[in-house]
Amino acid sequence: MLTNEEFDRRHVWHPYASITRPLPCYAVSGAQGCEIHLQSGERLIDGMSSWWAAVHGYNHPALNRAVAEQLEKMSHVMFGGLTHEPAIELCRRLVGIAPKGLECVFLADSGSVAVEVAMKMALQYWQGRGEPRRRFLSLAKGYHGDTFGAMSVSDPTSSMHSLYRGFLPDGLFVDGMDIPFDGEWREEAIAPFAETMARHHRELAAVVLEPIVQGAGGMRFYHPEYLRQIRRLCDDYGVLLIADEIATGFGRSGRLFACEYAEISPDILCLGKALTGGYMTLSAVMTRRSVAETISDGQAGCLMHGPTFMGNPLACAVACASLNLLTTGEWRIQVAEIEAQLKRELAPLASCEFVEQVRVLGAIGVVEMKRPVSLAKIQRFFVEQSVWIRPFGRLIYLMPPYVISPKQLTCLTQAVSKAVTDYHLYCHA
Ligand code: PMP
């Protein structure tokens, strides 16, 4: 019989992984606070929040309690024709805290599905107006998920587009958004976007973007004025704006929603990841009443989406508990302190010969290297340093749970510093 490890390597797919040449995987037996416990007995300080999600840390008593209490009542019932308090309560809270005007909520399964739903909303909105539109405009280096609609609006030069060419819808992209978050705004920076809008607005159902922080497409932070001007152009041309805050939502960027940096409200907002405090998969798509009404009065008479596990009560209950923790406002102090410490402790790396750039925003710290990492090598090094950090491409980055202690965070930044200093050992030639 195969051992668990052998079985995993031979039979189990991992994210973006090969069955024939699997990268090492570390078996986890538990997780507590900001630590991941390996089966081998090691404890790793978590620098990833399980991909932006576990903002309150692991095994949190209040979140555990919310799941356990809900489990006693019901774990799931279908949402068609039935409703329940956890879903209503969650939607009520989301409407209360979301950027203004976003009144109608659709609960979906995951981030990628939220993007699909947002795109379907936009398409059905234009059908409802009797002027069907079929194209989406997005930003180069964006990332919106792995399903087909989401891939079609993610960066076109990434391999996913070339892999599925001929099957993916033909999206429009604007490049050249090169003013960083704290850079000096130049009016001409909006010109490529404005020109594309001027040329294509009649065929555009919506603009799709990640506000301020582009995550998996490059971990870049762009200037709020860029987003503000895109909002204005969408208004001028009557094109919907879809903001994907799946990664940025719930405080990660230093604001509850990254849209707040530009003081804008999108027409459609996608939330996920930290929505449940990282406990389970759930996403929410929020829109304006006018958009929801146009969809509902259109050809189909409804929004054509309805997943089996829509509004899952366990997920909604834990999401409400996570929002409870966020409404104390403590996250603001935590994220501000993480930001200050990341700036202090990562900044010296900027002068290292292997480093392209160091940047920090909110509880996100990024060290962009000149050459890509060798994931297997650097991963082993980090585990040996008792930290969990998972770089990709040329990016070594930290986005710890908000509850991380200064001492734990220093362990993370020190491990990054060591890896960067000895980068010749951990990079591809
Ligand atoms: N949008 C953004 C901005 C994301 O970062 C991600 C996930 N990395 C997604 C969408 C997709 O979410 P999920 O993995 O839950 O499908």
Short mmCIF file of C-alpha atoms and ligand atoms in Angstrom, two decimals:
data_model
loop_
_atom_site.label_atom_id
_atom_site.label_comp_id
_atom_site.label_asym_id
_atom_site.label_seq_id
_atom_site.Cartn_x
_atom_site.Cartn_y
_atom_site.Cartn_z
CA MET A 1 0.00 0.00 0.00
CA LEU A 2 1.19 3.50 -0.79
CA THR A 3 1.98 5.79 2.12
CA ASN A 4 -0.11 8.96 2.33
CA GLU A 5 2.76 10.94 0.91
CA GLU A 6 3.19 8.54 -2.01
CA PHE A 7 -0.55 8.47 -2.67
CA ASP A 8 -0.66 12.27 -2.64
CA ARG A 9 2.18 12.50 -5.14
CA ARG A 10 0.71 9.85 -7.41
CA HIS A 11 -3.04 10.57 -7.31
CA VAL A 12 -3.81 14.04 -5.95
CA TRP A 13 -3.71 17.25 -7.99
CA HIS A 14 -2.45 20.34 -6.22
CA PRO A 15 -2.86 23.92 -7.50
CA TYR A 16 -1.01 24.51 -10.78
CA ALA A 17 0.85 21.24 -10.28
CA SER A 18 2.12 18.37 -12.34
CA ILE A 19 1.18 14.75 -11.70
CA THR A 20 4.34 13.53 -13.38
CA ARG A 21 6.73 16.01 -11.77
CA PRO A 22 5.06 17.07 -8.52
CA LEU A 23 6.77 19.65 -6.38
CA PRO A 24 7.26 18.76 -2.71
CA CYS A 25 4.17 19.13 -0.52
CA TYR A 26 4.30 19.43 3.26
CA ALA A 27 1.68 17.52 5.25
CA VAL A 28 -0.22 19.69 7.73
CA SER A 29 -1.75 18.30 10.90
CA GLY A 30 -3.25 21.50 12.28
CA ALA A 31 -3.08 25.27 12.39
CA GLN A 32 -3.43 27.64 15.30
CA GLY A 33 -3.27 31.43 15.40
CA CYS A 34 -0.51 32.41 12.99
CA GLU A 35 1.11 28.99 12.92
CA ILE A 36 0.77 26.04 10.59
CA HIS A 37 1.70 22.73 12.25
CA LEU A 38 3.36 20.15 10.05
CA GLN A 39 2.84 16.45 10.57
CA SER A 40 6.59 16.15 10.99
CA GLY A 41 6.30 18.24 14.15
CA GLU A 42 7.61 21.57 12.83
CA ARG A 43 5.64 24.76 13.37
CA LEU A 44 5.70 27.36 10.64
CA ILE A 45 4.82 31.03 11.04
CA ASP A 46 2.27 31.81 8.34
CA GLY A 47 3.14 34.60 5.91
CA MET A 48 0.41 33.86 3.36
CA SER A 49 -2.95 33.85 5.23
CA SER A 50 -3.72 30.86 2.99
CA TRP A 51 -3.82 33.09 -0.10
CA TRP A 52 -5.32 36.30 1.37
CA ALA A 53 -8.04 34.47 3.28
CA ALA A 54 -7.19 33.68 6.92
CA VAL A 55 -7.08 37.27 8.16
CA HIS A 56 -7.89 36.40 11.79
CA GLY A 57 -5.48 33.45 11.95
CA TYR A 58 -6.38 29.78 12.26
CA ASN A 59 -8.61 27.93 14.69
CA HIS A 60 -10.14 31.16 15.96
CA PRO A 61 -12.52 30.53 18.88
CA ALA A 62 -15.24 32.95 17.68
CA LEU A 63 -15.18 31.58 14.14
CA ASN A 64 -15.12 27.99 15.39
CA ARG A 65 -18.11 28.74 17.61
CA ALA A 66 -20.07 30.25 14.73
CA VAL A 67 -19.57 27.11 12.62
CA ALA A 68 -20.34 24.76 15.52
CA GLU A 69 -23.52 26.63 16.49
CA GLN A 70 -24.73 26.71 12.91
CA LEU A 71 -23.90 23.02 12.47
CA GLU A 72 -26.31 22.20 15.29
CA LYS A 73 -29.12 23.91 13.34
CA MET A 74 -28.40 22.92 9.73
CA SER A 75 -25.31 22.67 7.58
CA HIS A 76 -27.09 23.30 4.31
CA VAL A 77 -30.44 23.67 2.62
CA MET A 78 -31.05 24.67 -0.98
CA PHE A 79 -31.46 28.42 -1.52
CA GLY A 80 -34.09 28.12 -4.25
CA GLY A 81 -37.42 28.87 -2.62
CA LEU A 82 -35.88 28.79 0.87
CA THR A 83 -34.00 31.39 2.83
CA HIS A 84 -32.36 31.57 6.26
CA GLU A 85 -30.97 33.87 8.86
CA PRO A 86 -27.23 33.36 8.23
CA ALA A 87 -27.59 34.40 4.57
CA ILE A 88 -29.93 37.31 5.30
CA GLU A 89 -27.73 38.53 8.13
CA LEU A 90 -24.60 38.32 5.98
CA CYS A 91 -26.18 40.21 3.10
CA ARG A 92 -27.55 42.85 5.48
CA ARG A 93 -24.05 43.40 6.86
CA LEU A 94 -22.43 43.47 3.44
CA VAL A 95 -24.90 46.08 2.22
CA GLY A 96 -24.06 48.08 5.36
CA ILE A 97 -20.30 48.14 4.82
CA ALA A 98 -19.81 47.96 1.04
CA PRO A 99 -19.03 51.04 -1.06
CA LYS A 100 -22.22 53.04 -1.37
CA GLY A 101 -25.04 52.11 -3.71
CA LEU A 102 -24.36 48.38 -3.76
CA GLU A 103 -27.65 47.07 -2.46
CA CYS A 104 -28.30 43.70 -4.08
CA VAL A 105 -26.23 40.65 -3.19
CA PHE A 106 -25.70 37.36 -5.00
CA LEU A 107 -23.93 34.66 -2.95
CA ALA A 108 -21.69 32.38 -4.98
CA ASP A 109 -19.22 29.59 -4.41
CA SER A 110 -15.72 30.97 -4.93
CA GLY A 111 -13.83 33.97 -6.22
CA SER A 112 -13.70 32.74 -9.79
CA VAL A 113 -17.40 32.01 -9.81
CA ALA A 114 -18.07 35.48 -8.41
CA VAL A 115 -16.26 36.93 -11.43
CA GLU A 116 -18.34 34.72 -13.75
CA VAL A 117 -21.52 35.94 -12.04
CA ALA A 118 -20.39 39.57 -12.28
CA MET A 119 -19.74 39.15 -16.00
CA LYS A 120 -23.12 37.46 -16.48
CA MET A 121 -24.76 40.36 -14.61
CA ALA A 122 -23.12 42.81 -17.00
CA LEU A 123 -24.15 40.83 -20.10
CA GLN A 124 -27.73 40.45 -18.86
CA TYR A 125 -27.85 44.12 -17.91
CA TRP A 126 -27.19 45.12 -21.52
CA GLN A 127 -29.66 42.53 -22.79
CA GLY A 128 -32.19 44.04 -20.41
CA ARG A 129 -31.55 47.44 -21.93
CA GLY A 130 -32.20 46.01 -25.38
CA GLU A 131 -28.69 46.77 -26.61
CA PRO A 132 -26.67 43.57 -26.19
CA ARG A 133 -22.94 44.01 -25.60
CA ARG A 134 -20.41 41.22 -25.49
CA ARG A 135 -16.93 42.51 -24.67
CA PHE A 136 -15.04 43.29 -21.51
CA LEU A 137 -12.12 45.65 -21.04
CA SER A 138 -9.52 44.85 -18.40
CA LEU A 139 -6.08 45.89 -17.24
CA ALA A 140 -2.95 44.08 -18.36
CA LYS A 141 -1.29 42.08 -15.52
CA GLY A 142 -4.68 41.56 -13.89
CA TYR A 143 -5.81 38.25 -12.48
CA HIS A 144 -9.42 37.28 -11.84
CA GLY A 145 -9.50 33.51 -11.45
CA ASP A 146 -9.28 30.23 -13.30
CA THR A 147 -12.73 29.68 -14.81
CA PHE A 148 -13.24 30.61 -18.46
CA GLY A 149 -14.86 34.01 -18.07
CA ALA A 150 -12.37 34.95 -15.34
CA MET A 151 -9.42 33.76 -17.45
CA SER A 152 -10.68 35.78 -20.41
CA VAL A 153 -10.33 39.02 -18.44
CA SER A 154 -7.00 38.06 -16.81
CA ASP A 155 -3.67 39.10 -18.30
CA PRO A 156 -3.50 37.84 -21.90
CA THR A 157 0.24 37.21 -22.03
CA SER A 158 0.08 34.71 -19.19
CA SER A 159 0.17 31.13 -20.39
CA MET A 160 -3.48 30.50 -19.62
CA HIS A 161 -4.63 32.51 -22.61
CA SER A 162 -2.33 30.74 -25.04
CA LEU A 163 -3.36 27.35 -23.63
CA TYR A 164 -7.05 27.91 -24.27
CA ARG A 165 -6.82 30.10 -27.36
CA GLY A 166 -9.78 29.73 -29.66
CA PHE A 167 -12.04 28.86 -26.76
CA LEU A 168 -11.65 31.93 -24.57
CA PRO A 169 -13.75 35.00 -25.34
CA ASP A 170 -11.79 37.77 -26.96
CA GLY A 171 -11.24 40.41 -24.26
CA LEU A 172 -9.76 43.89 -24.59
CA PHE A 173 -6.79 44.95 -22.48
CA VAL A 174 -5.06 48.20 -21.65
CA ASP A 175 -1.40 48.22 -20.75
CA GLY A 176 0.85 50.95 -19.48
CA MET A 177 -0.63 51.71 -16.12
CA ASP A 178 2.80 52.43 -14.69
CA ILE A 179 2.37 55.01 -11.93
CA PRO A 180 2.79 53.30 -8.57
CA PHE A 181 0.45 53.85 -5.64
CA ASP A 182 2.55 56.62 -4.10
CA GLY A 183 4.06 57.92 -7.33
CA GLU A 184 3.38 61.34 -8.78
CA TRP A 185 0.26 61.34 -10.95
CA ARG A 186 0.70 62.35 -14.59
CA GLU A 187 -2.41 63.15 -16.57
CA GLU A 188 -1.16 61.37 -19.69
CA ALA A 189 -1.14 58.06 -17.79
CA ILE A 190 -4.84 57.61 -18.43
CA ALA A 191 -4.52 58.24 -22.19
CA PRO A 192 -4.23 54.58 -23.35
CA PHE A 193 -7.28 53.64 -21.29
CA ALA A 194 -9.23 56.69 -22.42
CA GLU A 195 -8.42 55.99 -26.08
CA THR A 196 -9.54 52.37 -25.81
CA MET A 197 -12.78 53.47 -24.15
CA ALA A 198 -13.38 56.08 -26.84
CA ARG A 199 -12.89 53.48 -29.58
CA HIS A 200 -14.76 50.54 -28.07
CA HIS A 201 -17.32 51.81 -25.57
CA ARG A 202 -20.32 50.84 -27.69
CA GLU A 203 -19.37 47.17 -27.57
CA LEU A 204 -18.26 47.12 -23.94
CA ALA A 205 -20.46 45.42 -21.35
CA ALA A 206 -18.09 46.33 -18.52
CA VAL A 207 -14.60 47.22 -17.39
CA VAL A 208 -13.22 44.55 -15.03
CA LEU A 209 -10.32 45.35 -12.72
CA GLU A 210 -8.70 44.78 -9.36
CA PRO A 211 -8.80 48.15 -7.61
CA ILE A 212 -5.37 49.51 -6.54
CA VAL A 213 -3.71 46.12 -5.89
CA GLN A 214 -3.09 43.72 -8.74
CA GLY A 215 -2.52 40.40 -6.98
CA ALA A 216 -1.56 37.15 -8.67
CA GLY A 217 -0.80 39.00 -11.93
CA GLY A 218 2.22 40.75 -10.45
CA MET A 219 1.55 42.11 -6.95
CA ARG A 220 1.57 45.72 -8.15
CA PHE A 221 0.01 48.72 -6.42
CA TYR A 222 -1.22 51.45 -8.74
CA HIS A 223 -2.18 55.07 -8.33
CA PRO A 224 -5.68 55.80 -6.95
CA GLU A 225 -6.12 58.57 -9.52
CA TYR A 226 -5.99 55.93 -12.26
CA LEU A 227 -8.99 54.17 -10.70
CA ARG A 228 -10.81 57.46 -10.15
CA GLN A 229 -10.40 58.39 -13.81
CA ILE A 230 -11.54 54.95 -14.97
CA ARG A 231 -14.69 55.41 -12.88
CA ARG A 232 -15.23 58.79 -14.53
CA LEU A 233 -14.72 57.36 -18.03
CA CYS A 234 -17.15 54.51 -17.27
CA ASP A 235 -19.70 57.12 -16.18
CA ASP A 236 -19.09 59.31 -19.22
CA TYR A 237 -19.55 56.41 -21.65
CA GLY A 238 -22.19 54.53 -19.66
CA VAL A 239 -20.05 51.38 -19.25
CA LEU A 240 -20.38 49.26 -16.09
CA LEU A 241 -17.40 48.99 -13.73
CA ILE A 242 -16.74 45.62 -12.07
CA ALA A 243 -14.33 45.80 -9.12
CA ASP A 244 -12.76 42.50 -8.13
CA GLU A 245 -11.98 42.93 -4.42
CA ILE A 246 -11.69 39.20 -3.86
CA ALA A 247 -8.09 39.63 -2.70
CA THR A 248 -8.19 43.22 -1.42
CA GLY A 249 -11.53 43.18 0.39
CA PHE A 250 -11.82 43.31 4.19
CA GLY A 251 -8.84 45.45 5.08
CA ARG A 252 -5.85 43.87 3.37
CA SER A 253 -4.84 47.04 1.49
CA GLY A 254 -5.16 49.27 4.55
CA ARG A 255 -8.75 50.26 3.73
CA LEU A 256 -11.77 48.05 4.25
CA PHE A 257 -12.14 48.03 0.45
CA ALA A 258 -9.38 49.22 -1.88
CA CYS A 259 -11.95 51.27 -3.85
CA GLU A 260 -11.96 53.64 -0.88
CA TYR A 261 -8.50 54.90 -1.86
CA ALA A 262 -10.08 56.43 -4.96
CA GLU A 263 -13.37 57.27 -3.21
CA ILE A 264 -15.31 55.41 -5.86
CA SER A 265 -18.08 52.86 -5.93
CA PRO A 266 -18.15 50.23 -8.66
CA ASP A 267 -21.39 49.09 -10.32
CA ILE A 268 -20.60 45.48 -9.46
CA LEU A 269 -18.32 44.30 -6.64
CA CYS A 270 -16.84 40.82 -6.19
CA LEU A 271 -15.86 39.62 -2.71
CA GLY A 272 -14.42 36.29 -1.56
CA LYS A 273 -11.38 34.83 0.20
CA ALA A 274 -11.36 36.71 3.57
CA LEU A 275 -15.18 36.90 3.48
CA THR A 276 -15.34 33.80 5.71
CA GLY A 277 -12.10 34.62 7.55
CA GLY A 278 -10.59 31.91 5.39
CA TYR A 279 -12.74 29.17 6.89
CA MET A 280 -14.53 27.96 3.79
CA THR A 281 -15.32 28.89 0.27
CA LEU A 282 -17.92 31.60 -0.29
CA SER A 283 -18.13 34.69 -2.43
CA ALA A 284 -20.52 37.57 -2.86
CA VAL A 285 -21.35 39.71 -5.88
CA MET A 286 -22.98 43.04 -5.07
CA THR A 287 -24.61 45.46 -7.45
CA ARG A 288 -26.75 48.56 -7.67
CA ARG A 289 -30.51 48.24 -7.52
CA SER A 290 -30.81 49.83 -10.97
CA VAL A 291 -28.54 47.13 -12.47
CA ALA A 292 -30.39 44.35 -10.62
CA GLU A 293 -33.74 45.70 -11.80
CA THR A 294 -32.66 45.98 -15.42
CA ILE A 295 -31.44 42.36 -15.30
CA SER A 296 -34.64 41.21 -13.62
CA ASP A 297 -36.92 43.00 -16.10
CA GLY A 298 -34.91 41.73 -19.07
CA GLN A 299 -35.33 38.87 -21.49
CA ALA A 300 -34.71 36.07 -18.97
CA GLY A 301 -36.73 37.73 -16.21
CA CYS A 302 -34.07 36.80 -13.66
CA LEU A 303 -30.35 36.46 -13.14
CA MET A 304 -29.44 33.13 -14.72
CA HIS A 305 -27.28 31.62 -12.02
CA GLY A 306 -28.08 29.40 -9.04
CA PRO A 307 -25.41 27.14 -7.59
CA THR A 308 -26.31 24.07 -5.51
CA PHE A 309 -24.50 25.35 -2.44
CA MET A 310 -25.67 28.95 -2.82
CA GLY A 311 -25.86 30.77 0.51
CA ASN A 312 -24.42 27.79 2.42
CA PRO A 313 -25.46 28.47 6.04
CA LEU A 314 -22.17 27.31 7.58
CA ALA A 315 -20.20 29.62 5.31
CA CYS A 316 -22.60 32.53 5.89
CA ALA A 317 -22.52 32.04 9.67
CA VAL A 318 -18.74 32.07 9.80
CA ALA A 319 -18.67 35.08 7.45
CA CYS A 320 -20.94 36.96 9.88
CA ALA A 321 -18.60 36.03 12.74
CA SER A 322 -15.62 37.26 10.71
CA LEU A 323 -17.39 40.55 10.01
CA ASN A 324 -18.09 40.83 13.76
CA LEU A 325 -14.35 40.69 14.38
CA LEU A 326 -13.72 43.27 11.67
CA THR A 327 -16.33 45.69 12.97
CA THR A 328 -14.37 46.13 16.19
CA GLY A 329 -12.03 48.15 13.95
CA GLU A 330 -8.94 46.59 15.49
CA TRP A 331 -7.85 45.46 12.02
CA ARG A 332 -7.07 49.09 11.16
CA ILE A 333 -4.42 49.29 13.86
CA GLN A 334 -3.12 45.80 13.11
CA VAL A 335 -2.80 46.42 9.37
CA ALA A 336 -1.20 49.85 9.90
CA GLU A 337 1.35 48.33 12.28
CA ILE A 338 2.10 45.46 9.90
CA GLU A 339 2.55 48.00 7.09
CA ALA A 340 4.99 50.10 9.14
CA GLN A 341 6.99 47.04 10.20
CA LEU A 342 7.08 45.56 6.68
CA LYS A 343 8.35 48.90 5.36
CA ARG A 344 11.01 49.11 8.03
CA GLU A 345 12.24 45.54 7.75
CA LEU A 346 11.95 44.95 3.99
CA ALA A 347 13.19 48.37 2.78
CA PRO A 348 16.92 47.56 3.26
CA LEU A 349 16.55 44.74 0.73
CA ALA A 350 16.01 47.26 -2.07
CA SER A 351 19.76 47.80 -2.29
CA CYS A 352 20.51 44.09 -2.82
CA GLU A 353 21.89 43.27 -6.26
CA PHE A 354 19.26 40.56 -6.92
CA VAL A 355 16.29 42.78 -6.06
CA GLU A 356 14.28 44.74 -8.62
CA GLN A 357 11.97 46.52 -6.19
CA VAL A 358 10.52 46.40 -2.69
CA ARG A 359 6.97 47.63 -2.15
CA VAL A 360 4.53 47.60 0.73
CA LEU A 361 0.85 48.52 1.00
CA GLY A 362 -1.34 47.67 3.98
CA ALA A 363 -0.58 44.15 5.14
CA ILE A 364 1.12 43.22 1.84
CA GLY A 365 4.90 43.25 1.46
CA VAL A 366 6.48 42.41 -1.88
CA VAL A 367 10.10 41.84 -2.84
CA GLU A 368 10.31 41.67 -6.62
CA MET A 369 13.46 39.88 -7.72
CA LYS A 370 15.32 40.26 -11.01
CA ARG A 371 15.17 36.53 -11.73
CA PRO A 372 12.47 33.92 -11.05
CA VAL A 373 12.63 31.74 -7.95
CA SER A 374 13.15 28.02 -7.98
CA LEU A 375 10.06 27.22 -5.96
CA ALA A 376 11.10 23.80 -4.63
CA LYS A 377 14.45 25.12 -3.37
CA ILE A 378 13.19 28.31 -1.79
CA GLN A 379 10.19 26.52 -0.28
CA ARG A 380 12.47 24.04 1.47
CA PHE A 381 14.65 26.88 2.72
CA PHE A 382 11.66 28.72 4.18
CA VAL A 383 10.36 25.58 5.90
CA GLU A 384 13.83 25.08 7.39
CA GLN A 385 13.52 28.66 8.69
CA SER A 386 10.15 27.71 10.29
CA VAL A 387 8.10 30.06 8.10
CA TRP A 388 5.44 29.47 5.46
CA ILE A 389 6.09 31.75 2.50
CA ARG A 390 5.24 30.69 -1.04
CA PRO A 391 6.79 32.87 -3.74
CA PHE A 392 5.86 32.75 -7.41
CA GLY A 393 7.70 33.91 -10.51
CA ARG A 394 10.00 36.77 -9.47
CA LEU A 395 7.94 37.63 -6.41
CA ILE A 396 8.64 36.87 -2.78
CA TYR A 397 5.79 38.35 -0.81
CA LEU A 398 4.17 38.42 2.61
CA MET A 399 0.53 38.87 3.50
CA PRO A 400 0.26 37.58 7.06
CA PRO A 401 -2.87 37.23 9.19
CA TYR A 402 -3.74 40.61 10.77
CA VAL A 403 -3.23 39.08 14.24
CA ILE A 404 0.45 38.31 13.68
CA SER A 405 2.75 39.53 16.49
CA PRO A 406 5.68 41.89 15.73
CA LYS A 407 8.05 39.08 16.74
CA GLN A 408 6.45 36.59 14.38
CA LEU A 409 6.48 39.15 11.57
CA THR A 410 10.18 39.74 12.15
CA CYS A 411 10.77 35.99 11.73
CA LEU A 412 9.08 36.28 8.32
CA THR A 413 11.03 39.33 7.18
CA GLN A 414 14.30 37.85 8.42
CA ALA A 415 13.66 34.66 6.46
CA VAL A 416 12.93 36.75 3.35
CA SER A 417 16.13 38.77 3.93
CA LYS A 418 18.21 35.60 4.18
CA ALA A 419 16.67 34.15 1.02
CA VAL A 420 17.26 37.40 -0.86
CA THR A 421 20.86 37.73 0.32
CA ASP A 422 21.65 34.16 -0.79
CA TYR A 423 19.39 34.39 -3.80
CA HIS A 424 21.86 32.67 -6.11
CA LEU A 425 20.96 29.45 -4.21
CA TYR A 426 17.22 29.81 -4.72
CA CYS A 427 16.72 31.23 -8.18
CA HIS A 428 16.66 29.86 -11.70
CA ALA A 429 19.79 30.66 -13.63
N1 PMP B 1 -9.86 37.45 -8.22
C1 PMP B 1 -8.72 37.75 -7.56
C2 PMP B 1 -8.27 39.18 -7.50
C3 PMP B 1 -8.00 36.75 -6.94
O1 PMP B 1 -6.85 37.05 -6.29
C4 PMP B 1 -8.47 35.42 -6.99
C5 PMP B 1 -7.74 34.27 -6.33
N2 PMP B 1 -6.38 34.33 -6.25
C6 PMP B 1 -9.66 35.15 -7.69
C7 PMP B 1 -10.32 36.20 -8.28
C8 PMP B 1 -10.20 33.76 -7.78
O2 PMP B 1 -10.70 33.32 -6.57
P1 PMP B 1 -10.85 31.75 -6.27
O3 PMP B 1 -9.46 31.18 -6.23
O4 PMP B 1 -11.56 31.70 -4.95
O5 PMP B 1 -11.67 31.17 -7.37
#
